[in-house]
Coordinates of C-alpha atoms in Angstrom, one line a residue:
M272 CA 15.0 32.0 -65.6
P273 CA 15.6 29.0 -63.3
D274 CA 14.6 25.5 -64.0
I275 CA 11.2 24.8 -62.4
I276 CA 10.9 20.9 -62.9
Q277 CA 12.1 18.8 -59.9
L278 CA 12.1 15.4 -58.8
L279 CA 9.7 14.7 -56.0
P280 CA 11.3 13.6 -52.3
D281 CA 10.7 9.8 -51.8
A282 CA 8.4 10.7 -48.9
V283 CA 6.1 12.9 -51.0
A284 CA 6.0 10.4 -53.8
N285 CA 5.2 7.4 -51.4
Q286 CA 2.3 9.7 -49.9
I287 CA 1.0 10.1 -53.4
A288 CA 1.3 6.5 -54.3
A289 CA -0.5 5.7 -51.1
G290 CA -3.5 7.6 -52.5
E291 CA -3.9 5.2 -55.0
V292 CA -3.1 2.0 -53.2
I293 CA -4.3 2.5 -49.7
Q294 CA -7.7 4.3 -49.8
R295 CA -9.0 2.9 -46.5
P296 CA -8.1 0.4 -43.9
A297 CA -9.5 -2.5 -45.8
S298 CA -6.9 -1.6 -48.7
A299 CA -4.1 -2.2 -46.2
V300 CA -5.8 -5.4 -45.0
K301 CA -6.0 -6.6 -48.5
E302 CA -2.1 -6.0 -49.2
L303 CA -1.0 -7.6 -46.0
I304 CA -3.0 -10.8 -46.4
E305 CA -2.0 -11.3 -50.0
N306 CA 1.7 -10.8 -49.0
A307 CA 1.1 -13.6 -46.5
I308 CA -0.5 -15.8 -49.1
D309 CA 2.5 -15.2 -51.4
A310 CA 4.8 -16.1 -48.5
G311 CA 3.3 -19.6 -48.5
A312 CA 1.5 -19.3 -45.2
D313 CA -1.1 -21.9 -44.2
K314 CA -2.4 -20.1 -41.2
I315 CA -3.2 -16.3 -41.2
Q316 CA -4.5 -14.2 -38.3
L317 CA -6.0 -10.6 -38.6
I318 CA -6.3 -8.5 -35.7
V319 CA -8.2 -5.1 -36.1
K320 CA -8.9 -2.4 -33.7
D321 CA -11.2 0.6 -34.2
A322 CA -12.1 -0.7 -37.8
G323 CA -8.6 -0.6 -38.5
K324 CA -7.8 3.0 -37.6
S325 CA -5.9 2.4 -34.6
L326 CA -4.5 -1.1 -35.4
I327 CA -4.2 -3.6 -38.2
Q328 CA -2.1 -6.7 -37.5
V329 CA -1.5 -9.7 -39.8
I330 CA 0.3 -12.6 -38.4
D331 CA 1.4 -15.7 -40.8
N332 CA 3.7 -18.6 -40.6
G333 CA 5.1 -18.0 -44.2
C334 CA 8.6 -18.4 -45.2
G335 CA 9.6 -15.1 -43.3
M336 CA 12.4 -12.4 -44.6
S337 CA 16.2 -12.0 -44.1
V338 CA 17.5 -8.9 -42.6
T339 CA 18.0 -7.4 -46.0
D340 CA 14.8 -8.4 -47.5
A341 CA 13.0 -6.9 -44.3
R342 CA 14.5 -3.5 -45.0
M343 CA 14.1 -3.7 -48.9
C344 CA 10.5 -4.4 -48.7
F345 CA 9.6 -0.9 -47.7
E346 CA 11.4 0.4 -50.7
R347 CA 9.3 1.7 -53.8
H348 CA 9.0 -0.7 -56.7
A349 CA 11.0 -3.4 -54.5
T350 CA 9.5 -6.8 -55.4
S351 CA 10.4 -10.5 -55.7
K352 CA 8.0 -11.5 -58.4
I353 CA 9.3 -9.4 -61.3
R354 CA 12.7 -9.5 -63.0
K355 CA 11.9 -8.5 -66.4
A356 CA 9.0 -7.1 -68.5
E357 CA 7.9 -10.4 -69.9
D358 CA 7.2 -11.6 -66.4
L359 CA 4.2 -9.3 -66.3
F360 CA 2.4 -11.8 -68.5
A361 CA 3.2 -14.9 -66.4
I362 CA 1.9 -13.8 -62.9
R363 CA 0.2 -16.2 -60.6
T364 CA 0.9 -14.4 -57.5
M365 CA -1.0 -11.7 -55.7
G366 CA 1.2 -8.8 -55.4
F367 CA 3.9 -7.8 -57.7
R368 CA 4.3 -4.0 -58.1
G369 CA 6.1 -3.4 -54.9
E370 CA 4.3 -0.3 -53.8
A371 CA 2.0 -1.5 -51.0
M372 CA 4.5 -1.5 -48.1
A373 CA 6.1 1.7 -49.2
S374 CA 2.7 3.3 -49.4
I375 CA 1.8 1.8 -46.0
A376 CA 5.0 2.9 -44.4
A377 CA 4.4 6.5 -45.7
I378 CA 1.2 7.0 -43.7
A379 CA 1.2 4.9 -40.9
Q380 CA 3.3 3.7 -37.8
V381 CA 4.7 0.3 -39.0
E382 CA 6.4 -2.5 -36.9
L383 CA 7.7 -5.6 -38.7
K384 CA 8.8 -8.7 -37.1
T385 CA 9.8 -11.6 -39.2
R386 CA 12.2 -14.8 -39.0
R387 CA 12.9 -17.4 -41.5
H388 CA 12.5 -21.0 -40.7
E389 CA 16.3 -21.8 -41.0
D390 CA 17.3 -18.7 -38.9
E391 CA 17.8 -18.5 -35.0
L392 CA 16.9 -15.0 -34.5
G393 CA 14.4 -12.7 -36.3
N394 CA 14.5 -9.1 -37.2
C395 CA 12.4 -6.2 -35.9
I396 CA 11.9 -2.8 -38.1
C397 CA 9.9 0.2 -36.8
I398 CA 9.2 2.7 -39.6
E399 CA 7.2 6.1 -39.2
G400 CA 6.3 8.1 -42.2
S401 CA 8.8 6.3 -44.3
E402 CA 11.5 6.9 -41.8
V403 CA 13.1 3.9 -40.2
I404 CA 13.1 4.5 -36.5
S405 CA 15.0 1.2 -35.4
Q406 CA 16.1 -2.0 -36.6
E407 CA 17.4 -4.8 -34.5
A408 CA 17.5 -8.5 -33.9
V409 CA 14.7 -10.1 -31.8
A410 CA 13.4 -13.6 -30.8
A411 CA 10.4 -14.1 -33.0
P412 CA 8.5 -17.3 -34.4
A413 CA 8.9 -18.4 -37.8
G414 CA 7.0 -16.3 -40.3
T415 CA 6.0 -12.6 -40.3
S416 CA 4.0 -10.4 -38.2
I417 CA 3.2 -6.8 -39.2
S418 CA 1.4 -4.0 -37.2
I419 CA 0.0 -0.9 -38.7
K420 CA -1.0 1.7 -36.2
N421 CA -2.6 5.1 -36.6
L422 CA -3.3 4.9 -40.2
F423 CA -3.1 8.3 -42.0
Y424 CA -1.7 9.8 -38.8
N425 CA 0.4 12.3 -40.8
T426 CA -2.2 13.0 -43.3
P427 CA -5.2 14.3 -41.4
A428 CA -7.2 15.4 -44.4
R429 CA -7.3 11.7 -45.6
R430 CA -8.3 10.4 -42.0
N431 CA -11.1 12.9 -41.9
F432 CA -12.6 11.4 -45.2
L433 CA -12.9 7.9 -43.5
K434 CA -16.4 6.8 -42.8
G435 CA -17.7 5.6 -39.3
N436 CA -16.5 2.3 -37.8
P437 CA -19.3 0.1 -38.9
V438 CA -19.0 1.2 -42.5
E439 CA -15.0 0.8 -42.6
M440 CA -15.3 -2.6 -40.7
R441 CA -17.9 -3.8 -43.4
H442 CA -15.1 -3.0 -46.0
I443 CA -12.6 -5.1 -44.1
V444 CA -15.0 -7.9 -43.8
D445 CA -15.3 -7.7 -47.6
E446 CA -11.7 -7.9 -48.4
F447 CA -11.4 -10.7 -45.8
Q448 CA -14.2 -12.8 -47.3
R449 CA -12.7 -12.5 -50.8
T450 CA -9.4 -13.6 -49.7
A451 CA -10.7 -16.5 -47.7
L452 CA -12.9 -17.8 -50.5
A453 CA -10.0 -17.8 -52.8
N454 CA -7.8 -19.8 -50.4
P455 CA -10.0 -22.4 -48.8
G456 CA -6.9 -24.5 -48.0
I457 CA -5.7 -21.7 -45.6
F458 CA -6.7 -21.1 -42.0
F459 CA -8.1 -17.6 -41.4
S460 CA -9.3 -15.8 -38.3
L461 CA -10.5 -12.4 -37.7
H462 CA -10.6 -10.6 -34.4
H463 CA -12.1 -7.0 -34.0
D464 CA -11.8 -5.2 -30.8
G465 CA -11.1 -8.4 -28.9
N466 CA -14.0 -10.4 -30.4
E467 CA -13.4 -13.3 -32.9
L468 CA -15.6 -12.8 -35.9
Y469 CA -14.3 -15.6 -38.2
H470 CA -12.6 -18.8 -37.3
L471 CA -12.3 -20.5 -40.6
P472 CA -10.5 -24.0 -40.6
S473 CA -8.9 -25.3 -43.8
G474 CA -11.1 -27.4 -46.0
G475 CA -13.0 -27.4 -49.3
L476 CA -14.7 -24.6 -51.0
K477 CA -18.2 -25.6 -50.0
Q478 CA -17.2 -25.7 -46.4
R479 CA -15.5 -22.3 -46.7
I480 CA -18.6 -20.9 -48.0
V481 CA -20.9 -22.3 -45.2
H482 CA -18.5 -21.0 -42.6
L483 CA -18.3 -17.6 -44.1
F484 CA -22.0 -17.2 -44.7
G485 CA -23.9 -19.5 -42.2
N486 CA -25.0 -23.2 -42.2
N487 CA -28.1 -22.4 -44.1
Y488 CA -26.1 -21.9 -47.2
N489 CA -25.3 -25.7 -47.4
Q490 CA -28.7 -26.2 -49.2
R491 CA -28.4 -23.3 -51.6
L492 CA -25.3 -24.3 -53.6
V493 CA -25.3 -25.8 -57.0
P494 CA -21.8 -27.0 -58.2
V495 CA -20.4 -25.8 -61.5
E496 CA -17.6 -27.5 -63.5
E497 CA -16.5 -26.9 -66.9
D498 CA -13.1 -27.7 -68.6
T499 CA -12.3 -26.2 -72.0
T500 CA -9.2 -25.5 -74.0
I501 CA -9.8 -21.7 -73.2
I502 CA -10.6 -21.7 -69.5
R503 CA -11.2 -24.1 -66.6
L504 CA -14.4 -23.0 -64.7
S505 CA -15.4 -24.3 -61.1
G506 CA -17.2 -23.3 -58.2
F507 CA -20.7 -23.0 -56.8
V508 CA -23.8 -20.8 -57.8
G509 CA -26.9 -20.3 -55.7
K510 CA -30.4 -21.7 -56.4
P511 CA -32.7 -19.2 -57.9
E512 CA -35.4 -19.3 -54.8
F513 CA -32.6 -18.0 -52.4
A514 CA -31.6 -14.9 -54.6
K515 CA -31.6 -11.6 -52.8
K516 CA -32.4 -8.1 -53.6
T517 CA -29.0 -6.7 -53.0
R518 CA -25.6 -7.5 -54.6
G519 CA -22.9 -8.5 -52.4
E520 CA -22.7 -12.3 -52.8
Q521 CA -21.1 -12.4 -56.2
F522 CA -17.6 -13.4 -56.4
F523 CA -15.4 -14.0 -59.6
F524 CA -11.7 -15.2 -59.1
V525 CA -9.3 -15.3 -62.1
N526 CA -6.2 -17.3 -61.2
N527 CA -7.3 -17.1 -57.5
R528 CA -7.5 -13.3 -57.6
F529 CA -10.8 -11.6 -57.0
I530 CA -11.9 -9.3 -59.9
K531 CA -14.9 -7.2 -60.8
D532 CA -16.2 -7.6 -64.2
P533 CA -19.7 -6.4 -65.2
Y534 CA -19.4 -8.3 -68.5
L535 CA -18.9 -11.8 -66.9
N536 CA -21.4 -10.9 -64.1
H537 CA -23.9 -10.4 -67.1
A538 CA -23.1 -14.1 -68.4
V539 CA -24.2 -15.5 -65.0
I540 CA -27.3 -13.4 -64.8
T541 CA -28.2 -14.2 -68.4
A542 CA -28.0 -17.9 -67.3
Y543 CA -30.7 -17.3 -64.8
S544 CA -33.1 -15.7 -67.3
E545 CA -36.7 -16.8 -67.0
I546 CA -36.3 -18.3 -63.6
L547 CA -35.3 -15.1 -61.8
P548 CA -37.0 -11.7 -61.3
D549 CA -35.0 -8.7 -62.8
D550 CA -34.3 -7.0 -59.3
S551 CA -32.9 -10.1 -57.7
Y552 CA -29.1 -11.2 -57.6
P553 CA -28.2 -14.9 -57.0
L554 CA -25.1 -16.0 -55.1
Y555 CA -22.2 -17.3 -57.1
V556 CA -18.4 -18.1 -56.4
L557 CA -16.8 -18.9 -59.6
F558 CA -13.1 -19.6 -60.3
I559 CA -11.5 -19.1 -63.6
D560 CA -8.1 -20.8 -64.3
I561 CA -6.6 -19.4 -67.5
D562 CA -3.3 -19.1 -68.9
P563 CA -1.5 -15.8 -67.6
A564 CA -0.3 -15.0 -71.1
K565 CA -3.9 -14.6 -72.3
I566 CA -4.8 -11.9 -69.8
D567 CA -3.4 -8.5 -68.7
I568 CA -3.7 -7.8 -64.9
N569 CA -1.8 -4.7 -65.0
V570 CA -4.5 -2.3 -65.8
H571 CA -5.8 -1.2 -62.4
P572 CA -4.0 0.0 -59.3
T573 CA -5.9 -2.6 -57.1
K574 CA -5.7 -5.3 -59.7
T575 CA -9.6 -5.9 -59.6
E576 CA -10.0 -5.5 -63.4
I577 CA -8.6 -7.7 -66.1
K578 CA -8.4 -7.6 -69.8
Y579 CA -8.9 -10.9 -71.8
Q580 CA -7.8 -11.8 -75.3
D581 CA -11.0 -13.7 -76.1
E582 CA -13.7 -12.4 -73.7
K583 CA -16.7 -13.3 -75.9
S584 CA -15.8 -17.0 -75.8
I585 CA -15.3 -16.9 -71.9
Y586 CA -18.6 -15.1 -71.7
A587 CA -20.3 -18.1 -73.7
I588 CA -18.6 -20.8 -71.7
I589 CA -19.7 -19.1 -68.3
R590 CA -23.1 -18.9 -69.5
S591 CA -23.7 -22.3 -70.9
A592 CA -21.8 -24.0 -67.8
V593 CA -24.1 -22.2 -65.2
K594 CA -27.3 -22.9 -67.1
R595 CA -26.5 -26.5 -67.6
S596 CA -25.7 -26.7 -64.0
L597 CA -28.9 -25.3 -62.7
G598 CA -30.8 -27.6 -65.1
R599 CA -28.9 -30.7 -63.7
Y600 CA -29.1 -29.9 -60.1
N601 CA -32.0 -27.8 -59.5
I602 CA -34.8 -30.4 -60.5
T603 CA -34.0 -33.1 -58.1
P604 CA -32.7 -31.9 -54.6
T605 CA -29.5 -33.5 -53.3
L606 CA -28.1 -34.1 -49.7
D607 CA -24.4 -33.4 -48.9
F608 CA -23.9 -36.2 -46.5
D609 CA -20.5 -34.9 -45.6
Q610 CA -22.2 -31.9 -44.1
E611 CA -25.6 -33.2 -42.9
T612 CA -25.7 -35.9 -40.3
G613 CA -29.2 -35.4 -38.9
F614 CA -30.8 -38.4 -40.9
N615 CA -28.5 -41.1 -39.5
H616 CA -31.0 -42.1 -36.8
L617 CA -33.7 -42.9 -39.5
I618 CA -31.6 -45.6 -41.2
S619 CA -32.6 -48.9 -39.7
Q620 CA -29.4 -51.2 -38.7
K621 CA -31.5 -54.4 -38.6
P622 CA -31.5 -56.9 -41.5
M623 CA -34.9 -57.4 -43.4
E624 CA -35.6 -60.8 -41.7
E625 CA -35.8 -59.0 -38.2
I626 CA -38.2 -56.3 -39.1
V627 CA -41.7 -57.4 -37.7
Q628 CA -44.8 -56.4 -39.6
P629 CA -47.1 -54.3 -37.5
K630 CA -50.5 -55.8 -36.3
V631 CA -53.8 -54.0 -36.4
A632 CA -56.7 -55.1 -34.1
F633 CA -60.3 -54.6 -34.9
N634 CA -63.8 -55.7 -34.4
P635 CA -65.5 -57.0 -37.3
D636 CA -68.9 -57.0 -35.7
F637 CA -68.9 -53.4 -34.8
N638 CA -71.5 -51.2 -36.6
P639 CA -71.5 -47.5 -35.6
F640 CA -75.3 -47.2 -37.0
K641 CA -76.8 -49.6 -34.5
T642 CA -78.4 -48.1 -31.4
E643 CA -78.4 -49.6 -27.8
E644 CA -81.7 -51.2 -28.4
T645 CA -80.7 -53.2 -31.4
R646 CA -77.6 -54.4 -29.5
S647 CA -79.8 -55.8 -26.6
G648 CA -79.6 -59.5 -26.4
R649 CA -76.3 -59.6 -27.7
E650 CA -72.8 -59.8 -26.2
S651 CA -71.6 -56.3 -25.1
L652 CA -68.8 -54.7 -27.3
P653 CA -65.4 -54.1 -25.6
K654 CA -65.2 -50.6 -24.2
M655 CA -62.9 -49.3 -26.9
Y656 CA -65.4 -50.1 -29.4
E657 CA -68.4 -48.5 -27.8
R658 CA -70.1 -45.6 -29.3
P659 CA -70.0 -42.4 -27.4
A660 CA -73.0 -41.3 -25.7
T661 CA -75.5 -39.4 -27.8
A662 CA -75.5 -35.5 -26.9
K663 CA -78.5 -34.4 -25.3
N664 CA -80.4 -31.2 -25.7
W665 CA -78.7 -30.6 -29.1
G666 CA -81.8 -28.8 -30.4
S667 CA -81.1 -25.9 -28.1
L668 CA -78.1 -25.0 -30.3
Y669 CA -80.5 -23.2 -32.6
D670 CA -82.4 -21.3 -29.9
I671 CA -80.2 -18.2 -30.5
V672 CA -80.8 -18.2 -34.2
R673 CA -84.6 -18.5 -33.6
S674 CA -84.7 -15.7 -31.0
D675 CA -83.0 -13.3 -33.4
T676 CA -85.0 -14.2 -36.6
N677 CA -87.1 -10.9 -36.1
E678 CA -84.1 -8.6 -35.5
P679 CA -82.5 -7.0 -38.7
Q680 CA -79.5 -8.8 -40.3
Q681 CA -76.3 -7.1 -39.1
Q682 CA -73.8 -8.5 -41.5
Q683 CA -74.2 -9.3 -45.3
M684 CA -71.9 -10.5 -47.8
D685 CA -70.5 -7.6 -49.8
L686 CA -71.1 -9.1 -53.2
P687 CA -72.4 -7.4 -56.5
G688 CA -76.2 -7.7 -56.7
N689 CA -76.6 -8.7 -53.1
E690 CA -80.3 -7.5 -52.0
A691 CA -78.9 -6.7 -48.6
V692 CA -76.3 -4.4 -49.9
Q693 CA -78.9 -2.7 -52.1
Q694 CA -81.2 -2.4 -49.2
A695 CA -78.5 -0.7 -47.2
D696 CA -77.9 1.6 -49.9
V697 CA -81.3 2.7 -49.7
Q698 CA -81.4 3.1 -45.9
K699 CA -78.0 5.0 -45.8
P700 CA -77.8 6.8 -49.0
A701 CA -75.3 9.3 -47.5
E702 CA -72.7 6.6 -46.8
K703 CA -69.8 6.7 -49.2
Q704 CA -69.3 3.4 -51.2
I705 CA -65.7 2.2 -51.6
F706 CA -65.0 -0.6 -54.2
Q707 CA -61.9 -2.6 -54.8
L708 CA -60.9 -3.4 -58.3
H709 CA -58.9 -6.5 -59.1
N710 CA -57.6 -6.5 -55.7
R711 CA -55.2 -3.6 -56.4
F712 CA -57.2 -0.3 -56.7
L713 CA -59.7 1.5 -54.7
I714 CA -62.4 3.3 -56.4
T715 CA -64.6 6.0 -54.5
Q716 CA -66.9 8.5 -55.8
I717 CA -66.4 12.2 -55.5
K718 CA -68.5 15.2 -56.3
S719 CA -66.7 15.8 -59.7
G720 CA -66.4 12.2 -60.6
F721 CA -64.3 9.4 -59.0
M722 CA -60.9 8.7 -57.6
L723 CA -58.7 5.6 -58.3
I724 CA -56.2 4.9 -55.5
D725 CA -53.2 2.4 -55.6
Q726 CA -53.7 0.4 -52.3
Q727 CA -50.2 -0.6 -52.1
A728 CA -48.8 2.8 -52.6
A729 CA -51.2 4.2 -50.2
H730 CA -50.4 1.9 -47.4
E731 CA -46.5 2.4 -48.0
R732 CA -47.0 6.2 -47.6
I733 CA -49.1 5.7 -44.5
L734 CA -46.6 3.4 -42.9
Y735 CA -43.6 5.5 -44.1
E736 CA -44.9 8.7 -42.2
R737 CA -45.8 6.5 -39.2
F738 CA -42.4 4.9 -38.9
S739 CA -40.6 8.3 -39.4
Q740 CA -42.7 9.7 -36.7
Q741 CA -41.8 6.8 -34.4
L742 CA -38.0 7.3 -35.0
Q743 CA -38.2 10.9 -34.2
S744 CA -40.2 10.2 -30.8
R745 CA -38.5 6.9 -30.2
Q746 CA -41.9 5.5 -29.1
G747 CA -42.8 2.7 -31.6
A748 CA -45.2 0.1 -30.5
S749 CA -44.0 -3.4 -30.2
Q750 CA -45.7 -6.9 -30.6
Q751 CA -44.5 -9.4 -28.2
S752 CA -43.6 -12.8 -29.8
L753 CA -45.0 -15.8 -28.0
F754 CA -41.9 -17.9 -29.1
P755 CA -38.7 -15.6 -29.6
Q756 CA -36.8 -16.7 -32.9
T757 CA -33.0 -16.9 -33.1
V758 CA -31.5 -15.4 -36.1
S759 CA -27.9 -16.2 -37.4
L760 CA -26.5 -13.4 -39.8
N761 CA -23.1 -13.3 -41.5
A762 CA -20.4 -11.1 -40.0
A763 CA -21.3 -8.1 -42.3
D764 CA -25.0 -8.0 -41.6
F765 CA -24.4 -8.7 -37.9
E766 CA -22.2 -5.4 -37.8
L767 CA -24.7 -3.5 -39.8
L768 CA -27.4 -4.7 -37.5
K769 CA -25.4 -3.4 -34.3
D770 CA -25.0 -0.1 -35.9
L771 CA -28.8 0.1 -36.7
L772 CA -30.0 -1.4 -33.3
P773 CA -30.9 1.9 -31.6
D774 CA -33.2 2.9 -34.5
I775 CA -34.6 -0.4 -35.0
Q776 CA -35.7 -0.7 -31.4
A777 CA -37.2 2.8 -31.8
L778 CA -39.3 1.2 -34.5
G779 CA -40.7 -1.5 -32.1
F780 CA -38.1 -4.4 -32.7
Q781 CA -37.1 -6.0 -29.5
I782 CA -33.7 -7.6 -30.3
R783 CA -30.9 -8.8 -28.4
E784 CA -27.5 -10.2 -29.2
F785 CA -27.1 -14.0 -28.5
G786 CA -23.7 -15.1 -29.2
R787 CA -21.5 -14.6 -32.2
N788 CA -23.3 -13.2 -35.3
T789 CA -26.5 -14.2 -33.7
V790 CA -29.6 -12.3 -32.4
V791 CA -32.6 -13.2 -30.7
V792 CA -36.1 -11.5 -32.0
E793 CA -38.3 -11.1 -29.2
G794 CA -40.8 -8.7 -30.6
I795 CA -41.5 -6.8 -33.9
P796 CA -43.5 -3.6 -34.7
A797 CA -47.1 -3.9 -34.2
D798 CA -48.0 -2.4 -37.5
I799 CA -46.4 -5.6 -39.3
G800 CA -48.7 -8.1 -40.5
S801 CA -48.5 -11.7 -39.4
N802 CA -47.8 -13.0 -42.8
L803 CA -44.1 -13.1 -42.2
S804 CA -42.2 -14.5 -39.1
E805 CA -39.9 -12.4 -37.0
S806 CA -36.6 -13.6 -38.7
E807 CA -38.0 -13.1 -42.3
V808 CA -39.0 -9.6 -41.1
L809 CA -35.6 -8.8 -40.0
E810 CA -33.8 -10.4 -42.9
H811 CA -35.9 -8.4 -45.3
L812 CA -35.2 -5.2 -43.3
I813 CA -31.5 -5.6 -43.6
E814 CA -31.6 -6.7 -47.2
G815 CA -34.0 -3.7 -48.1
F816 CA -31.7 -1.2 -46.1
K817 CA -28.5 -2.3 -48.0
N818 CA -30.2 -2.1 -51.3
N819 CA -31.7 1.5 -50.7
H820 CA -28.3 2.5 -49.4
A821 CA -26.5 1.2 -52.5
I822 CA -29.0 2.9 -55.0
L823 CA -30.5 5.8 -53.2
K824 CA -27.8 6.9 -50.7
L825 CA -30.7 7.7 -48.1
D826 CA -30.3 9.0 -44.6
K827 CA -30.0 5.9 -42.2
R828 CA -33.3 6.6 -40.5
D829 CA -35.2 7.6 -43.7
N830 CA -33.7 4.4 -45.2
L831 CA -35.2 2.3 -42.3
A832 CA -38.5 3.8 -42.6
R833 CA -38.8 3.4 -46.2
T834 CA -37.7 -0.2 -46.1
L835 CA -39.8 -1.2 -43.4
A836 CA -42.9 0.3 -44.8
K837 CA -42.3 -1.1 -48.2
N838 CA -41.9 -4.5 -46.4
A839 CA -44.9 -4.3 -44.2
A840 CA -47.4 -2.7 -46.6
I841 CA -50.3 -4.8 -48.2
K842 CA -49.4 -6.0 -51.5
A843 CA -51.3 -5.8 -54.8
G844 CA -53.7 -8.7 -55.1
T845 CA -54.7 -8.6 -51.3
P846 CA -58.4 -8.5 -50.8
L847 CA -59.9 -5.8 -48.2
V848 CA -63.1 -5.9 -46.4
A849 CA -65.2 -2.7 -46.4
E850 CA -63.9 -1.4 -43.0
E851 CA -60.3 -2.1 -44.3
R852 CA -60.9 0.1 -47.2
T853 CA -62.5 2.9 -45.4
L854 CA -59.6 2.9 -42.7
L855 CA -57.1 2.9 -45.6
I856 CA -58.5 6.1 -47.3
D857 CA -59.1 7.8 -44.1
E858 CA -55.3 7.3 -42.9
L859 CA -54.1 8.2 -46.5
F860 CA -55.8 11.7 -46.4
A861 CA -54.4 12.2 -43.0
C862 CA -50.8 11.9 -44.4
A863 CA -48.7 15.2 -45.1
M864 CA -48.1 14.0 -48.7
P865 CA -51.1 11.7 -49.7
N866 CA -50.7 12.3 -53.4
V867 CA -47.1 10.8 -53.8
S868 CA -45.8 7.4 -53.5
L869 CA -42.4 6.6 -52.0
Q870 CA -41.0 6.2 -55.4
G871 CA -42.3 9.7 -56.5
K872 CA -45.2 8.3 -58.5
P873 CA -48.9 9.2 -58.1
V874 CA -51.0 7.4 -55.5
I875 CA -54.4 9.0 -56.4
L876 CA -55.8 9.4 -59.9
T877 CA -59.0 11.6 -60.3
F878 CA -61.4 11.1 -63.1
T879 CA -64.1 13.8 -64.0
I880 CA -67.6 13.3 -65.4
E881 CA -66.4 15.3 -68.3
E882 CA -63.7 12.9 -69.2
L883 CA -65.9 10.0 -69.0
L884 CA -68.5 11.7 -71.2
Q885 CA -65.8 12.2 -73.8
K886 CA -64.8 8.7 -73.9
F887 CA -68.3 7.7 -74.6
E888 CA -68.4 10.5 -77.2
K889 CA -71.3 12.4 -75.4

């Protein structure tokens, strides 16, 4: 019987490794940017086309590579970071395993141009599917430029599993943000389809956070600093009032490497206990500096998970440090004068002796209760102190009331025990009475007993079916804004909004783009109340959509209808007048599914007379 075990060809082995390392275009972006950082670059440019499916290009001004290194970097397990097994526990660089470039070259068309600073000529290598097509000397700037074209061109099954461009671009932006946060001293830029999404100059961590997420984040940050014998903790956390309903702004870095650790995340959330609702997630950007010998980073292919020798102590340090910072900085607001310069004009530059005390002129003889007759014989007052002329025919203001005294009263206060209400009940016994209980429930009598209706769940059901119908008919009613509002979003939310824009406009929003990551809201759906501004309605819609997508995995239109209905519905604790109660119940029973809320819970509870009699033991 012949032998059946054989060694895999290098091309097949590289494609298998690519399945672990390169899952989507964002994975290739991460590997290339980390290589540029390890090369000592202080300026990194990322250029993306077609959400990375057509082109991913990273240009840096790092140390560059020699002719031999440029060829060797595409071999499996070729690395400049590891020489012996002990080096695995002293790693402070990003890449070290030596599989990224080989995996990328196995599933894409790669062009590498590199030159060392001391060399006069650079080197250019073209590779397709792990095969070297050409290698030649070229004129190139110092550093490295690597282009990845047609990702997964030779594995169409993998390419078919990629999501749409907006989704893939959001993953690329996430990887870009993580790397940019970890390296605020490096200049970064991101271009997508010819548009510059990010231009991040080198600076401090706070400036990098503001440049990434928006100027309004300058007032949301609380510094955290703790130095112990186990770890050194630094960074920023967000104030509780600015917490969001969705995850996505939580960043942990261990030795400048982004990690995902639910255990440490729980430590931060615990520090917010009693000042933050359970379904809210605060912003934090925290850096842990620890001895590499006390951690193991070689436990996951993407290196986003780490094992610690003493994780309980790290948990306690993070929790206490965040809690102390919140208590120290959240009580008295502080101003960052390096960032905010709008108050300079309020500071007087004059010395104290030059400031003149203001003078107030008044007439000591002025008496507003004296009439013109009592003033006769005295010197007339200045015109500015004269009393205004007495209004004439003021008694006619009450003529309308007097003329209607014989007519029956049309409106009465709807209060318990009101005689007018009792009289109306006698006159119109057939009219159904609807009562509101604790401003949360509606009670109405039926033949067999009474119904108890959750007003918020009922309104959510009404709006959800209305918005779903508008999304199908594309005829949502819009309410024009008197003063259009400008809303600035981060790059990820802006890309999401562009993807949702046709459906959002079908609901009644009137939105147009206004510069980079900025939109102008000129109208909102007519069914939304006036308790929120246009910008707040849009921001809540985006946050709710991301939250539902992460938890429920809903269809895009269904997600939009649910999110907008939940945000626009009347909340528990809202008082309703009689007409509003009646309209709410009428519209509820006109719905296709009036008995079930959007969360699958009951909207209506029915109580019979027999059940009430049993309660009273009759």
